[in-house]
PDB file of C-alpha atoms and ligand atoms in Angstrom:
ATOM      1  CA  MET A 151      40.595 161.067 123.504  1.00  0.00           C
ATOM      2  CA  SER A 152      42.402 160.437 120.217  1.00  0.00           C
ATOM      3  CA  GLY A 153      46.062 161.028 119.403  1.00  0.00           C
ATOM      4  CA  THR A 154      48.780 162.130 121.769  1.00  0.00           C
ATOM      5  CA  ILE A 155      48.600 164.961 124.263  1.00  0.00           C
ATOM      6  CA  THR A 156      50.374 168.193 124.980  1.00  0.00           C
ATOM      7  CA  PHE A 157      49.903 170.751 127.728  1.00  0.00           C
ATOM      8  CA  THR A 158      49.482 174.494 127.225  1.00  0.00           C
ATOM      9  CA  MET A 159      48.999 177.660 129.237  1.00  0.00           C
ATOM     10  CA  ILE A 160      47.731 180.955 127.900  1.00  0.00           C
ATOM     11  CA  LYS A 161      50.057 183.219 129.889  1.00  0.00           C
ATOM     12  CA  PRO A 162      49.163 186.363 131.883  1.00  0.00           C
ATOM     13  CA  ASP A 163      50.051 188.822 129.091  1.00  0.00           C
ATOM     14  CA  ALA A 164      47.677 187.147 126.626  1.00  0.00           C
ATOM     15  CA  VAL A 165      44.855 186.828 129.177  1.00  0.00           C
ATOM     16  CA  GLU A 166      45.292 190.507 130.130  1.00  0.00           C
ATOM     17  CA  ALA A 167      45.157 191.533 126.456  1.00  0.00           C
ATOM     18  CA  ASN A 168      41.844 189.643 125.963  1.00  0.00           C
ATOM     19  CA  ASN A 169      43.424 187.126 123.620  1.00  0.00           C
ATOM     20  CA  ILE A 170      42.056 183.893 125.178  1.00  0.00           C
ATOM     21  CA  GLY A 171      39.402 183.628 122.448  1.00  0.00           C
ATOM     22  CA  PRO A 172      41.639 184.221 119.410  1.00  0.00           C
ATOM     23  CA  ILE A 173      44.320 181.844 120.756  1.00  0.00           C
ATOM     24  CA  LEU A 174      41.826 179.023 121.507  1.00  0.00           C
ATOM     25  CA  SER A 175      40.367 179.550 118.036  1.00  0.00           C
ATOM     26  CA  MET A 176      43.808 179.092 116.428  1.00  0.00           C
ATOM     27  CA  ILE A 177      44.366 175.976 118.551  1.00  0.00           C
ATOM     28  CA  ASN A 178      41.052 174.438 117.427  1.00  0.00           C
ATOM     29  CA  LYS A 179      41.563 175.437 113.776  1.00  0.00           C
ATOM     30  CA  ALA A 180      44.965 173.705 113.843  1.00  0.00           C
ATOM     31  CA  GLY A 181      43.182 170.444 114.708  1.00  0.00           C
ATOM     32  CA  PHE A 182      43.741 170.167 118.454  1.00  0.00           C
ATOM     33  CA  ARG A 183      40.945 168.985 120.728  1.00  0.00           C
ATOM     34  CA  ILE A 184      40.661 170.462 124.226  1.00  0.00           C
ATOM     35  CA  ASN A 185      40.507 167.598 126.765  1.00  0.00           C
ATOM     36  CA  ALA A 186      40.653 169.687 129.945  1.00  0.00           C
ATOM     37  CA  MET A 187      40.789 173.409 130.658  1.00  0.00           C
ATOM     38  CA  LYS A 188      40.797 175.789 133.621  1.00  0.00           C
ATOM     39  CA  TYR A 189      41.233 179.499 134.372  1.00  0.00           C
ATOM     40  CA  LEU A 190      43.259 180.226 137.502  1.00  0.00           C
ATOM     41  CA  LYS A 191      45.967 182.372 139.051  1.00  0.00           C
ATOM     42  CA  LEU A 192      49.157 180.538 140.050  1.00  0.00           C
ATOM     43  CA  SER A 193      50.730 181.267 143.425  1.00  0.00           C
ATOM     44  CA  ARG A 194      54.399 182.228 143.303  1.00  0.00           C
ATOM     45  CA  GLU A 195      55.166 178.897 144.935  1.00  0.00           C
ATOM     46  CA  ASP A 196      53.268 176.856 142.332  1.00  0.00           C
ATOM     47  CA  ALA A 197      54.766 178.834 139.427  1.00  0.00           C
ATOM     48  CA  GLY A 198      58.193 178.065 140.933  1.00  0.00           C
ATOM     49  CA  LYS A 199      57.359 174.347 141.128  1.00  0.00           C
ATOM     50  CA  PHE A 200      56.031 174.226 137.569  1.00  0.00           C
ATOM     51  CA  TYR A 201      59.210 175.842 136.196  1.00  0.00           C
ATOM     52  CA  ALA A 202      61.638 174.095 138.596  1.00  0.00           C
ATOM     53  CA  VAL A 203      63.560 172.667 135.596  1.00  0.00           C
ATOM     54  CA  HIS A 204      64.670 176.257 134.875  1.00  0.00           C
ATOM     55  CA  LYS A 205      65.718 177.183 138.420  1.00  0.00           C
ATOM     56  CA  GLU A 206      69.411 177.562 137.524  1.00  0.00           C
ATOM     57  CA  ARG A 207      68.674 179.832 134.559  1.00  0.00           C
ATOM     58  CA  PRO A 208      69.209 183.597 134.959  1.00  0.00           C
ATOM     59  CA  PHE A 209      65.603 184.425 134.102  1.00  0.00           C
ATOM     60  CA  TYR A 210      64.013 182.021 136.637  1.00  0.00           C
ATOM     61  CA  GLY A 211      63.027 184.713 139.191  1.00  0.00           C
ATOM     62  CA  GLU A 212      61.578 186.951 136.478  1.00  0.00           C
ATOM     63  CA  LEU A 213      59.695 183.992 134.980  1.00  0.00           C
ATOM     64  CA  VAL A 214      58.159 182.952 138.320  1.00  0.00           C
ATOM     65  CA  ASP A 215      57.138 186.564 139.128  1.00  0.00           C
ATOM     66  CA  TYR A 216      55.614 186.944 135.695  1.00  0.00           C
ATOM     67  CA  MET A 217      53.718 183.625 135.652  1.00  0.00           C
ATOM     68  CA  SER A 218      52.140 184.434 139.035  1.00  0.00           C
ATOM     69  CA  SER A 219      51.339 188.059 138.096  1.00  0.00           C
ATOM     70  CA  GLY A 220      47.825 187.407 136.749  1.00  0.00           C
ATOM     71  CA  PRO A 221      45.375 184.718 135.698  1.00  0.00           C
ATOM     72  CA  ILE A 222      46.217 182.070 133.109  1.00  0.00           C
ATOM     73  CA  VAL A 223      44.322 179.400 131.188  1.00  0.00           C
ATOM     74  CA  ALA A 224      45.757 175.866 131.512  1.00  0.00           C
ATOM     75  CA  ALA A 225      44.657 173.153 129.077  1.00  0.00           C
ATOM     76  CA  VAL A 226      45.369 169.627 127.899  1.00  0.00           C
ATOM     77  CA  LEU A 227      45.229 169.275 124.107  1.00  0.00           C
ATOM     78  CA  SER A 228      45.150 166.194 121.913  1.00  0.00           C
ATOM     79  CA  LYS A 229      46.043 165.541 118.291  1.00  0.00           C
ATOM     80  CA  GLU A 230      48.292 163.158 116.359  1.00  0.00           C
ATOM     81  CA  ASN A 231      51.882 164.324 116.982  1.00  0.00           C
ATOM     82  CA  ALA A 232      50.569 166.880 119.517  1.00  0.00           C
ATOM     83  CA  VAL A 233      53.850 168.018 121.100  1.00  0.00           C
ATOM     84  CA  ALA A 234      55.759 168.776 117.894  1.00  0.00           C
ATOM     85  CA  ASP A 235      52.735 170.175 116.034  1.00  0.00           C
ATOM     86  CA  PHE A 236      51.902 172.497 118.933  1.00  0.00           C
ATOM     87  CA  ARG A 237      55.498 173.776 119.146  1.00  0.00           C
ATOM     88  CA  LYS A 238      55.191 174.587 115.426  1.00  0.00           C
ATOM     89  CA  LEU A 239      51.899 176.425 115.994  1.00  0.00           C
ATOM     90  CA  ILE A 240      53.293 178.573 118.837  1.00  0.00           C
ATOM     91  CA  GLY A 241      56.655 179.458 117.234  1.00  0.00           C
ATOM     92  CA  ALA A 242      60.041 180.299 118.775  1.00  0.00           C
ATOM     93  CA  THR A 243      60.423 181.321 122.446  1.00  0.00           C
ATOM     94  CA  ASP A 244      61.573 184.803 121.360  1.00  0.00           C
ATOM     95  CA  PRO A 245      58.660 186.325 119.408  1.00  0.00           C
ATOM     96  CA  THR A 246      61.045 188.406 117.263  1.00  0.00           C
ATOM     97  CA  LYS A 247      62.362 185.054 115.958  1.00  0.00           C
ATOM     98  CA  ALA A 248      58.970 183.327 115.661  1.00  0.00           C
ATOM     99  CA  ASP A 249      57.653 182.501 112.173  1.00  0.00           C
ATOM    100  CA  GLU A 250      54.869 184.593 110.659  1.00  0.00           C
ATOM    101  CA  GLY A 251      51.405 183.296 111.543  1.00  0.00           C
ATOM    102  CA  THR A 252      52.484 181.602 114.781  1.00  0.00           C
ATOM    103  CA  ILE A 253      50.715 182.346 118.059  1.00  0.00           C
ATOM    104  CA  ARG A 254      53.801 183.957 119.604  1.00  0.00           C
ATOM    105  CA  LYS A 255      54.456 186.094 116.512  1.00  0.00           C
ATOM    106  CA  LEU A 256      50.861 187.318 116.613  1.00  0.00           C
ATOM    107  CA  PHE A 257      50.323 187.742 120.365  1.00  0.00           C
ATOM    108  CA  ALA A 258      53.557 187.688 122.428  1.00  0.00           C
ATOM    109  CA  LYS A 259      54.808 190.896 124.053  1.00  0.00           C
ATOM    110  CA  SER A 260      58.419 189.810 124.785  1.00  0.00           C
ATOM    111  CA  ILE A 261      60.649 186.753 125.299  1.00  0.00           C
ATOM    112  CA  ALA A 262      59.312 186.409 128.879  1.00  0.00           C
ATOM    113  CA  ALA A 263      55.708 187.457 128.237  1.00  0.00           C
ATOM    114  CA  ASN A 264      55.395 185.203 125.211  1.00  0.00           C
ATOM    115  CA  ALA A 265      51.642 184.463 125.240  1.00  0.00           C
ATOM    116  CA  VAL A 266      51.667 180.662 125.521  1.00  0.00           C
ATOM    117  CA  HIS A 267      53.436 177.646 126.964  1.00  0.00           C
ATOM    118  CA  GLY A 268      53.820 174.373 125.073  1.00  0.00           C
ATOM    119  CA  SER A 269      55.322 171.117 126.385  1.00  0.00           C
ATOM    120  CA  ASP A 270      58.660 170.085 124.881  1.00  0.00           C
ATOM    121  CA  SER A 271      58.259 166.265 125.054  1.00  0.00           C
ATOM    122  CA  ASP A 272      55.610 163.573 125.579  1.00  0.00           C
ATOM    123  CA  GLU A 273      57.099 162.879 129.005  1.00  0.00           C
ATOM    124  CA  ASN A 274      56.891 166.527 130.102  1.00  0.00           C
ATOM    125  CA  ALA A 275      53.396 166.860 128.627  1.00  0.00           C
ATOM    126  CA  ALA A 276      52.225 164.060 130.954  1.00  0.00           C
ATOM    127  CA  ILE A 277      54.000 165.590 133.981  1.00  0.00           C
ATOM    128  CA  GLU A 278      52.660 169.104 133.251  1.00  0.00           C
ATOM    129  CA  ALA A 279      49.095 167.903 132.579  1.00  0.00           C
ATOM    130  CA  SER A 280      49.054 166.071 135.918  1.00  0.00           C
ATOM    131  CA  PHE A 281      50.388 169.169 137.708  1.00  0.00           C
ATOM    132  CA  PHE A 282      47.104 170.931 136.837  1.00  0.00           C
ATOM    133  CA  PHE A 283      44.523 168.165 136.274  1.00  0.00           C
ATOM    134  CA  SER A 284      43.569 164.884 137.906  1.00  0.00           C
ATOM    135  CA  SER A 285      42.658 161.975 135.614  1.00  0.00           C
ATOM    136  CA  LEU A 286      38.998 162.575 136.561  1.00  0.00           C
ATOM    137  CA  GLU A 287      39.090 166.047 134.994  1.00  0.00           C
ATOM    138  CA  ARG A 288      40.456 164.889 131.650  1.00  0.00           C
ATOM    139  CA  ASN A 289      38.284 163.718 128.774  1.00  0.00           C
TER     140      ASN A 289
HETATM  141  P1  IDP B 428      59.742 177.594 125.694  1.00  0.00           P
HETATM  142  O1  IDP B 428      58.578 178.179 126.471  1.00  0.00           O
HETATM  143  O2  IDP B 428      59.750 178.067 124.263  1.00  0.00           O
HETATM  144  O3  IDP B 428      59.836 176.084 125.824  1.00  0.00           O
HETATM  145  P2  IDP B 428      61.978 177.729 127.557  1.00  0.00           P
HETATM  146  O4  IDP B 428      63.401 177.849 127.157  1.00  0.00           O
HETATM  147  O5  IDP B 428      61.494 176.398 128.071  1.00  0.00           O
HETATM  148  O6  IDP B 428      61.084 178.211 126.324  1.00  0.00           O
HETATM  149  O7  IDP B 428      61.707 178.851 128.664  1.00  0.00           O
HETATM  150  C1  IDP B 428      60.531 178.826 129.459  1.00  0.00           C
HETATM  151  C2  IDP B 428      59.945 180.218 129.512  1.00  0.00           C
HETATM  152  O8  IDP B 428      60.871 181.073 130.200  1.00  0.00           O
HETATM  153  C3  IDP B 428      59.727 180.906 128.160  1.00  0.00           C
HETATM  154  O9  IDP B 428      58.531 180.541 127.526  1.00  0.00           O
HETATM  155  C4  IDP B 428      59.724 182.375 128.571  1.00  0.00           C
HETATM  156  O10 IDP B 428      58.479 182.750 129.159  1.00  0.00           O
HETATM  157  C5  IDP B 428      60.792 182.398 129.643  1.00  0.00           C
HETATM  158  N1  IDP B 428      62.118 182.750 129.087  1.00  0.00           N
HETATM  159  C6  IDP B 428      62.909 181.991 128.285  1.00  0.00           C
HETATM  160  N2  IDP B 428      64.049 182.614 127.977  1.00  0.00           N
HETATM  161  C7  IDP B 428      63.992 183.817 128.600  1.00  0.00           C
HETATM  162  C8  IDP B 428      64.894 184.940 128.676  1.00  0.00           C
HETATM  163  O11 IDP B 428      65.988 184.939 128.078  1.00  0.00           O
HETATM  164  N3  IDP B 428      64.474 186.015 129.415  1.00  0.00           N
HETATM  165  C9  IDP B 428      63.275 186.019 130.096  1.00  0.00           C
HETATM  166  N4  IDP B 428      62.413 184.994 130.058  1.00  0.00           N
HETATM  167  C10 IDP B 428      62.754 183.907 129.314  1.00  0.00           C
HETATM  168 MG1   MG B 429      60.118 174.931 127.507  1.00  0.00          MG
END
């Protein structure tokens, strides 16, 4: 692996809309390598654990319901400056505020169903990657 890592999920709305391919293509074209990847459906309990940092926020229940509503793709990505560059590629949380050409601007349905997750720090990228993948599964 070269560079630093970030963690992403293609969320249920984007999987449902058949946008796994176009989103992975944008990720690769932006220079990220895929070091690990899996397709799965989160249980409500696991979605709650993943987003535990948000449990006091008003949208927590909605977020957990949504993230366990259908299959997702989880992946570990690497690139120089991976966390910040990936946040730039995905755009703002609210797709109506996301820059033109970003993944959320192109594919998100709403502020909750916003197509993709991206880690917000190197520390959280490591925690989130290990939530889904053991070191043996990462290349
Ligand atoms: P981020 O995904 O851009 O880092 P966060 O503030 O960490 O945004 O929120 C985590 C996720 O919670 C968002 O991606 C989105 O799916 C959901 N979310 C954030 N704000 C709202 C809201 O105001 N209403 C409903 N869902 C929200
Ligand atoms: Mg976040």
